[in-house]
Coordinates of C-alpha atoms and ligand atoms in Angstrom, one line a residue:
M1 CA -36.7 -35.3 -4.5
K2 CA -34.7 -32.8 -4.2
G3 CA -35.2 -31.0 -7.5
V4 CA -39.4 -30.9 -6.1
T5 CA -39.4 -29.3 -3.0
Y6 CA -37.0 -26.6 -3.9
L7 CA -39.8 -25.7 -7.1
R8 CA -42.9 -26.2 -4.5
P9 CA -41.8 -22.3 -2.8
V10 CA -40.4 -21.1 -6.3
K11 CA -44.1 -21.9 -7.5
A12 CA -45.6 -20.6 -4.7
M13 CA -44.0 -17.3 -4.6
A14 CA -45.1 -17.3 -8.4
V15 CA -48.3 -16.9 -7.7
L16 CA -48.3 -15.1 -5.0
N17 CA -47.0 -12.9 -6.9
K18 CA -49.5 -13.1 -9.5
L19 CA -52.3 -12.3 -6.9
L20 CA -50.8 -9.5 -6.0
N21 CA -50.2 -8.5 -8.8
L22 CA -54.1 -8.7 -9.7
L23 CA -55.3 -7.2 -6.7
S24 CA -53.0 -4.2 -6.9
D25 CA -55.8 -1.9 -8.7
G26 CA -57.7 -2.6 -5.2
E27 CA -60.7 -3.2 -7.4
C28 CA -62.8 -6.0 -6.0
H29 CA -62.2 -9.1 -7.7
S30 CA -64.2 -12.9 -7.4
G31 CA -63.0 -15.5 -6.3
Q32 CA -63.4 -17.6 -9.5
D33 CA -62.1 -14.8 -11.5
L34 CA -58.4 -15.2 -9.5
G35 CA -59.0 -18.5 -10.1
H36 CA -59.4 -18.6 -13.6
A37 CA -56.6 -15.8 -13.6
L38 CA -54.1 -17.8 -12.2
G39 CA -54.9 -21.6 -12.8
V40 CA -55.7 -22.7 -9.2
S41 CA -58.8 -23.8 -7.4
R42 CA -60.7 -21.3 -5.0
A43 CA -59.4 -23.1 -2.4
A44 CA -56.4 -22.8 -3.1
V45 CA -57.0 -19.0 -3.8
W46 CA -58.3 -18.1 -0.4
K47 CA -55.3 -19.9 0.7
H48 CA -53.2 -17.4 -0.9
L49 CA -55.3 -14.7 -0.1
K50 CA -54.8 -15.5 3.9
K51 CA -50.8 -15.1 3.0
L52 CA -51.3 -10.8 2.0
S53 CA -52.7 -10.3 6.4
D54 CA -48.9 -12.1 6.9
L55 CA -47.2 -9.3 4.7
G56 CA -49.2 -6.6 6.7
L57 CA -51.5 -5.9 3.9
S58 CA -55.7 -5.3 4.7
L59 CA -57.5 -7.4 3.0
N60 CA -61.7 -6.2 2.3
I61 CA -63.6 -9.1 1.7
Q62 CA -67.0 -8.6 -0.1
R63 CA -69.5 -11.1 0.4
G64 CA -71.0 -12.4 -2.3
R65 CA -68.6 -10.1 -4.7
G66 CA -64.9 -11.1 -4.6
Y67 CA -61.9 -9.8 -2.7
Q68 CA -60.2 -6.2 -2.7
L69 CA -57.2 -4.7 -1.5
V70 CA -57.7 -1.7 0.4
G71 CA -56.3 1.4 -1.2
G72 CA -54.9 -1.0 -3.7
L73 CA -51.2 -1.4 -4.5
E74 CA -48.2 0.2 -6.4
L75 CA -45.9 -2.8 -6.8
L76 CA -42.0 -2.7 -8.3
N77 CA -42.3 -2.9 -11.9
A78 CA -39.0 -3.0 -14.2
N79 CA -40.0 -1.1 -16.6
C80 CA -42.1 2.0 -14.9
I81 CA -38.2 1.6 -13.6
K82 CA -36.7 2.4 -16.9
E83 CA -39.4 4.8 -18.1
H84 CA -37.6 7.1 -15.7
L85 CA -34.2 6.7 -16.3
Q86 CA -31.8 9.0 -18.1
Q87 CA -30.1 7.6 -21.6
K88 CA -27.3 8.6 -20.1
A89 CA -27.6 6.8 -16.4
A90 CA -29.4 3.5 -18.3
N91 CA -25.9 3.6 -20.2
N92 CA -24.2 2.0 -16.5
L93 CA -27.4 -0.3 -14.9
A94 CA -26.3 -3.3 -15.1
Q95 CA -29.0 -5.2 -14.0
L96 CA -32.0 -4.8 -12.3
R97 CA -33.2 -7.2 -10.3
L98 CA -36.4 -6.6 -8.4
E99 CA -37.3 -9.3 -5.6
S100 CA -40.4 -10.2 -3.9
V101 CA -39.2 -10.2 0.3
V102 CA -35.2 -10.3 1.0
D103 CA -33.1 -10.6 3.9
S104 CA -31.8 -7.0 3.3
T105 CA -30.8 -6.0 0.1
N106 CA -27.7 -4.7 0.8
T107 CA -26.7 -7.9 2.2
Q108 CA -27.7 -10.2 -1.6
L109 CA -25.3 -7.6 -3.0
M110 CA -22.5 -7.7 -0.7
Q111 CA -22.8 -12.1 -0.6
Q112 CA -22.7 -11.8 -4.5
A113 CA -20.3 -8.5 -5.3
Q114 CA -17.5 -10.9 -7.0
M115 CA -19.7 -11.8 -9.6
L116 CA -21.1 -8.6 -10.0
E117 CA -21.4 -5.4 -12.2
S118 CA -20.8 -2.2 -11.2
G119 CA -24.2 -0.8 -11.9
S120 CA -26.2 -4.3 -10.5
V121 CA -29.1 -2.2 -8.7
C122 CA -31.2 -5.2 -6.1
L123 CA -34.7 -4.0 -4.9
A124 CA -36.9 -5.7 -2.5
E125 CA -40.4 -4.5 -1.9
Q126 CA -40.2 -6.6 1.9
Q127 CA -36.5 -7.2 3.9
T128 CA -37.3 -9.2 6.5
S129 CA -33.7 -8.0 8.3
G130 CA -33.6 -4.9 6.6
R131 CA -30.3 -3.2 8.1
G132 CA -29.6 0.8 9.3
R133 CA -26.1 2.5 10.4
R134 CA -24.6 1.7 13.8
G135 CA -26.1 -1.7 14.2
R136 CA -29.6 -0.2 13.7
V137 CA -33.1 -2.2 12.7
W138 CA -34.0 -0.2 9.0
V139 CA -37.8 -0.7 9.1
S140 CA -39.1 -2.6 6.3
P141 CA -42.7 -3.7 5.5
F142 CA -44.1 -5.0 2.0
A143 CA -44.7 -2.5 -0.5
K144 CA -45.0 0.2 1.6
N145 CA -41.8 1.9 0.7
I146 CA -38.2 1.4 -1.4
Y147 CA -35.5 -0.5 -0.4
M148 CA -32.8 0.2 -2.7
S149 CA -28.9 -1.3 -3.3
L150 CA -26.2 -0.1 -6.0
L151 CA -22.7 -2.2 -6.9
W152 CA -20.3 -0.4 -8.0
H153 CA -16.8 -1.3 -8.4
F154 CA -13.7 1.0 -7.7
D155 CA -10.0 0.7 -8.2
G156 CA -9.0 3.3 -6.1
G157 CA -9.1 1.6 -3.1
A158 CA -10.5 3.4 0.4
A159 CA -9.4 7.1 -0.8
E160 CA -11.4 7.7 -3.9
L161 CA -14.7 6.9 -1.5
E162 CA -14.1 10.0 0.6
G163 CA -17.4 11.5 1.4
L164 CA -19.0 9.6 -0.9
S165 CA -22.7 8.7 1.6
L166 CA -22.7 12.6 1.6
A167 CA -23.0 12.5 -1.9
V168 CA -25.4 9.8 -2.3
G169 CA -27.5 12.0 0.4
V170 CA -27.3 14.8 -2.3
A171 CA -28.6 12.5 -4.3
I172 CA -31.4 11.2 -3.3
A173 CA -32.3 15.4 -1.8
R174 CA -32.0 15.6 -5.4
A175 CA -34.3 13.0 -6.7
L176 CA -37.3 13.6 -3.9
R177 CA -36.7 18.0 -5.1
A178 CA -37.4 16.0 -9.3
C179 CA -40.8 14.4 -8.0
G180 CA -41.9 18.3 -6.2
I181 CA -40.7 17.4 -2.2
E182 CA -39.6 20.5 -1.0
G183 CA -37.9 21.4 2.2
V184 CA -35.3 18.4 2.6
Q185 CA -33.2 18.6 4.1
L186 CA -29.6 16.2 5.3
K187 CA -28.3 15.8 8.6
W188 CA -23.9 14.4 9.1
P189 CA -23.3 12.0 7.6
N190 CA -26.5 11.1 5.4
D191 CA -29.9 11.1 7.2
V192 CA -32.4 12.8 5.2
L193 CA -34.8 14.9 6.7
V194 CA -38.1 16.7 6.2
E195 CA -38.8 19.2 9.3
G196 CA -36.2 17.6 10.9
R197 CA -38.5 13.8 10.3
K198 CA -36.2 11.4 9.0
L199 CA -37.1 10.7 5.4
A200 CA -35.0 8.7 4.1
G201 CA -31.1 6.7 5.2
V202 CA -28.2 5.5 3.7
L203 CA -25.7 2.1 4.5
L204 CA -22.7 2.3 2.6
E205 CA -20.9 -0.9 2.9
M206 CA -17.6 -1.8 1.7
G207 CA -14.8 -5.0 0.2
G208 CA -12.2 -5.6 -1.1
D209 CA -8.9 -4.5 -0.9
P210 CA -8.9 -0.5 1.4
S211 CA -6.3 0.3 -0.6
G212 CA -7.2 -1.3 -4.0
S213 CA -9.2 -3.5 -5.7
C214 CA -12.8 -2.8 -3.5
H215 CA -16.0 -2.1 -4.0
V216 CA -19.7 -0.4 -2.3
V217 CA -22.9 -1.3 -1.9
V218 CA -25.0 1.7 -1.6
G219 CA -28.0 0.9 0.4
V220 CA -31.2 3.3 0.8
G221 CA -34.0 3.1 1.8
I222 CA -37.1 6.0 1.6
N223 CA -40.2 5.5 3.6
V224 CA -42.9 6.4 1.1
S225 CA -46.5 4.9 3.1
M226 CA -45.2 3.6 6.4
P227 CA -48.3 1.5 8.1
K228 CA -48.7 3.2 11.1
Q229 CA -48.4 -0.1 12.8
A230 CA -44.2 -0.9 11.5
G231 CA -44.2 2.7 12.5
E232 CA -44.5 2.7 15.6
S233 CA -41.6 0.4 16.1
I234 CA -38.9 2.9 14.5
D235 CA -36.7 4.9 17.5
Q236 CA -36.5 8.0 16.3
P237 CA -38.8 11.3 14.3
W238 CA -40.1 9.7 11.2
T239 CA -42.1 10.9 7.9
D240 CA -42.9 9.4 5.1
I241 CA -43.3 10.6 1.2
L242 CA -47.3 9.9 1.3
Q243 CA -47.1 12.4 5.0
I244 CA -44.5 15.1 3.2
T245 CA -46.8 15.2 -0.2
A246 CA -50.6 15.8 2.0
Q247 CA -48.3 18.7 3.8
Q248 CA -47.6 20.3 0.8
G249 CA -50.0 20.1 -1.2
L250 CA -48.5 18.0 -4.0
S251 CA -50.4 14.7 -6.0
E252 CA -49.6 11.5 -4.7
I253 CA -46.2 10.1 -6.7
S254 CA -45.4 6.3 -8.0
R255 CA -42.1 4.5 -6.1
N256 CA -41.5 3.0 -9.3
K257 CA -40.8 6.9 -10.6
L258 CA -39.1 7.5 -7.7
V259 CA -36.7 5.0 -8.0
G260 CA -36.0 5.8 -11.1
V261 CA -35.0 9.2 -11.1
L262 CA -33.5 8.3 -8.1
L263 CA -31.3 5.5 -9.6
S264 CA -30.3 8.2 -12.2
E265 CA -28.9 10.2 -10.2
L266 CA -27.0 7.1 -8.1
L267 CA -25.8 5.3 -11.0
L268 CA -23.6 8.8 -12.4
L269 CA -23.0 9.7 -9.3
L270 CA -20.8 6.5 -9.2
Q271 CA -19.3 6.7 -12.9
Q272 CA -17.7 10.4 -12.2
Y273 CA -17.0 10.1 -8.4
P274 CA -13.5 8.2 -8.9
A275 CA -12.6 11.0 -11.0
K276 CA -14.4 14.4 -9.1
G277 CA -14.2 13.2 -5.2
F278 CA -16.3 15.1 -2.6
S279 CA -15.0 18.7 -3.5
D280 CA -18.0 18.7 -6.5
W281 CA -20.4 18.1 -3.7
Q282 CA -19.0 20.0 -0.9
G283 CA -21.3 23.0 -2.0
E284 CA -24.6 21.4 -2.5
W285 CA -24.7 19.4 0.9
M286 CA -23.5 22.7 2.9
A287 CA -26.5 23.8 1.7
L288 CA -28.4 21.4 2.6
G289 CA -27.0 20.6 5.8
L290 CA -28.8 20.6 9.0
H291 CA -27.6 22.4 12.2
I292 CA -24.2 24.2 10.4
G293 CA -23.9 27.2 12.3
C294 CA -25.5 25.6 15.7
K295 CA -24.4 24.0 18.5
V296 CA -24.0 20.6 18.7
Q297 CA -23.4 17.1 20.2
L298 CA -21.2 14.4 18.1
S299 CA -21.7 11.1 20.0
T300 CA -19.4 8.8 18.7
Q301 CA -18.3 4.6 20.5
G302 CA -18.1 6.2 24.1
S303 CA -17.3 10.0 24.0
V304 CA -19.5 13.1 23.5
R305 CA -17.9 15.9 22.2
S306 CA -19.4 19.1 21.7
G307 CA -19.3 22.3 19.6
T308 CA -20.4 24.8 16.7
M309 CA -20.8 22.9 13.8
L310 CA -19.3 25.3 11.2
G311 CA -20.0 23.0 8.2
V312 CA -18.4 19.5 5.7
S313 CA -14.9 19.5 5.3
P314 CA -14.0 18.7 0.8
A315 CA -13.0 15.1 1.8
G316 CA -16.6 14.5 4.0
A317 CA -15.2 15.2 7.2
L318 CA -17.9 16.9 10.0
R319 CA -15.9 20.6 11.4
L320 CA -16.6 21.3 14.1
D321 CA -15.6 24.3 16.2
V322 CA -14.2 22.8 19.9
G323 CA -13.6 25.9 22.5
G324 CA -11.8 28.1 19.6
V325 CA -10.5 24.9 17.6
E326 CA -11.1 23.8 14.6
T327 CA -11.3 19.9 14.5
L328 CA -12.2 17.4 12.2
F329 CA -14.7 14.4 12.2
Y330 CA -14.9 11.1 10.3
G331 CA -18.1 8.8 9.7
G332 CA -18.5 5.7 11.1
E333 CA -20.3 5.0 14.4
V334 CA -21.1 8.5 15.2
S335 CA -24.7 10.4 15.9
L336 CA -24.8 13.9 15.6
R337 CA -28.2 15.7 17.8
A338 CA -28.5 19.3 18.1
V339 CA -28.4 20.9 21.7
S340 CA -30.4 24.3 22.9
Ligands
LIG1 C1 -29.5 4.1 8.3 O1 -29.8 4.2 9.4 O2 -30.1 5.5 8.5 C2 -29.7 3.8 6.9 C3 -30.9 3.2 6.1 C4 -30.3 2.7 5.5 C5 -31.8 1.1 4.8 C6 -31.5 0.7 3.9 S1 -32.5 -0.4 3.2 C7 -31.6 -0.8 1.7 C8 -30.6 -1.3 2.2 N1 -30.5 -2.8 3.0 C9 -30.4 -2.8 4.3 O3 -30.4 -3.9 4.6 N2 -30.5 -1.5 4.5 C10 -29.8 -0.7 3.8

């Protein structure tokens, strides 16, 4: 029967989620207690516990005592996120969807964009096909980082969105600062770095009519506590909140708090953007911008341009002094690096 084959994985997922919630405190729980709380046999508990290692989580088995999730876990929680939302921003939140595992939160919202209202948000504990800029993979292990996408509809087409991805970088920097993190810098167009290492990235995708009614999905990935093994597959220098808080002598930052604070910034940014545009954000971007006044190399598909970075224009374009001539470069599939 169709219904039965569909319901089984859903039920299994619900049990797994409940198990994760029980173990998230990092304490030792007996198989009997877990079975009782989940309403399943001890054999079934064991079957579910084995799935945790598939998610990259390490389980400590204490003979005769029970099971313990090493280091505990802070799972995404809608109430905790909402506690950190400013009231003005909360009015713009249409839907807060929390998923365990998805292909990509951006893909999810892009696929359903026509049916969803502005202010629809999708967050996931894990992405199996997390996407970065320039066709890169975004490494997305379970419950360790932040993978969030936010949908917004615009009437004025692509022109209204000029510089938006840079403004999103500023919003992320503000949220990180509000959580106590210092030294956040932005690398054009919108990489978020601390001490030259990438902490967060932005993937903006657009659909609909580029000259009229369109929608944008703003995808943000922030490394919070990237496991060593997963981090080995990242092909650029990276950092995470855990390393930064240790270096800066800060106490641990809650993932739910960071999501709430960031969501406040983004929901207000997207609401105000059509009226104000990037010029409102340009000064703040320049204050955080990396490589300004330095020699840089800009690689686009097939060509490399060298020059001195002057800053960004009111439309968010990169201003480069190329042999004494100021040249503007717009976003897209480009990458920037400093040269000595
Ligand atoms: C970059 O390459 O810097 C952009 C990374 C963007 C990653 C985020 S994670 C949430 C959203 N879903 C995705 O598949 N990508 C973005």
